[in-house]
Steps between C-alpha positions, in 0.01 A plus 500: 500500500661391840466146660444446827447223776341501827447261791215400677436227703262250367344472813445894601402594110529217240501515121163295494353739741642783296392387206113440652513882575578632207725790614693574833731807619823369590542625865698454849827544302734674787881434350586795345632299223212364411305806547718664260424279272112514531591884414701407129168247406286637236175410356555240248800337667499133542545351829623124555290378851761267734343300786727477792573305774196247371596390149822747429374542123398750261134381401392816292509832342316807622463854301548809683174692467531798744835670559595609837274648774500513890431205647224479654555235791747793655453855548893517424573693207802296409354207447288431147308224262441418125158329425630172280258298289549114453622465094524155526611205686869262406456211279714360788618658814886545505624414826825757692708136444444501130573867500868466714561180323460764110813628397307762297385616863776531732464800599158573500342713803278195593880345588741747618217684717278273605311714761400749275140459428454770247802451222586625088560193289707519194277444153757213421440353901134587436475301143738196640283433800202482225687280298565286789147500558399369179706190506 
């Protein structure tokens, strides 16, 4: 299994409203980076949810549900979603501060590429920032 995050802001598409829905497709992803990315997910991998710019903090985990397809907001073939399922939400959000001020995560993606809204976490990144969360 891989670990993921992705970034949304809270205000555009928020983990409440996410988790109200049920289900989304994860689209408007146009880094190539990131779209890459969207390509390696498969069903069954977990997915941490960061709110940016409002917040800065990882309030959930998501489950990838549908692997990669077109997406259909663009008739662009490059570009393509995942359909993610809320899992469940953080005993506590971790905040980016906690997360640069963790030794155990200096050089997570969330850090070192901050723009990248579509990133692989490490399972020992992915299990510290749930750790943090349960504290």
């Amino acid at each position: 299994m891989n670990h993921w995050l992705v970034k949304s802001e809270p205000f555009k598409y928020s983990w409440e409203k996410f988790n109200k829905e049920g289900r989304t497709f994860w689209d408007g992803v146009r880094n190539y980076q990131a779209r890459n990315n969207l390509r390696l997910m498969v069903n069954g991998d977990l997915v941490m949810w960061y709110h940016s710019n409002e917040g800065k903090e990882i309030v959930g985990i998501a489950r990838v549900v549908k692997e990669a397809y077109q997406d259909p907001t663009t008739e662009d073939p490059n570009w393509v979603v995942v359909d993610l399922e809320p899992v469940e939400p953080l005993k506590r959000a971790v905040t980016l501060e906690e997360i640069k001020a963790d030794e155990r995560l200096k050089d997570i993606g969330l850090v070192r590429q901050g723009r990248l809204s579509v990133m692989a976490v490490k399972r020992e990144e992915f299990d510290r920032i749930l750790e943090l969360a349960n504290n």
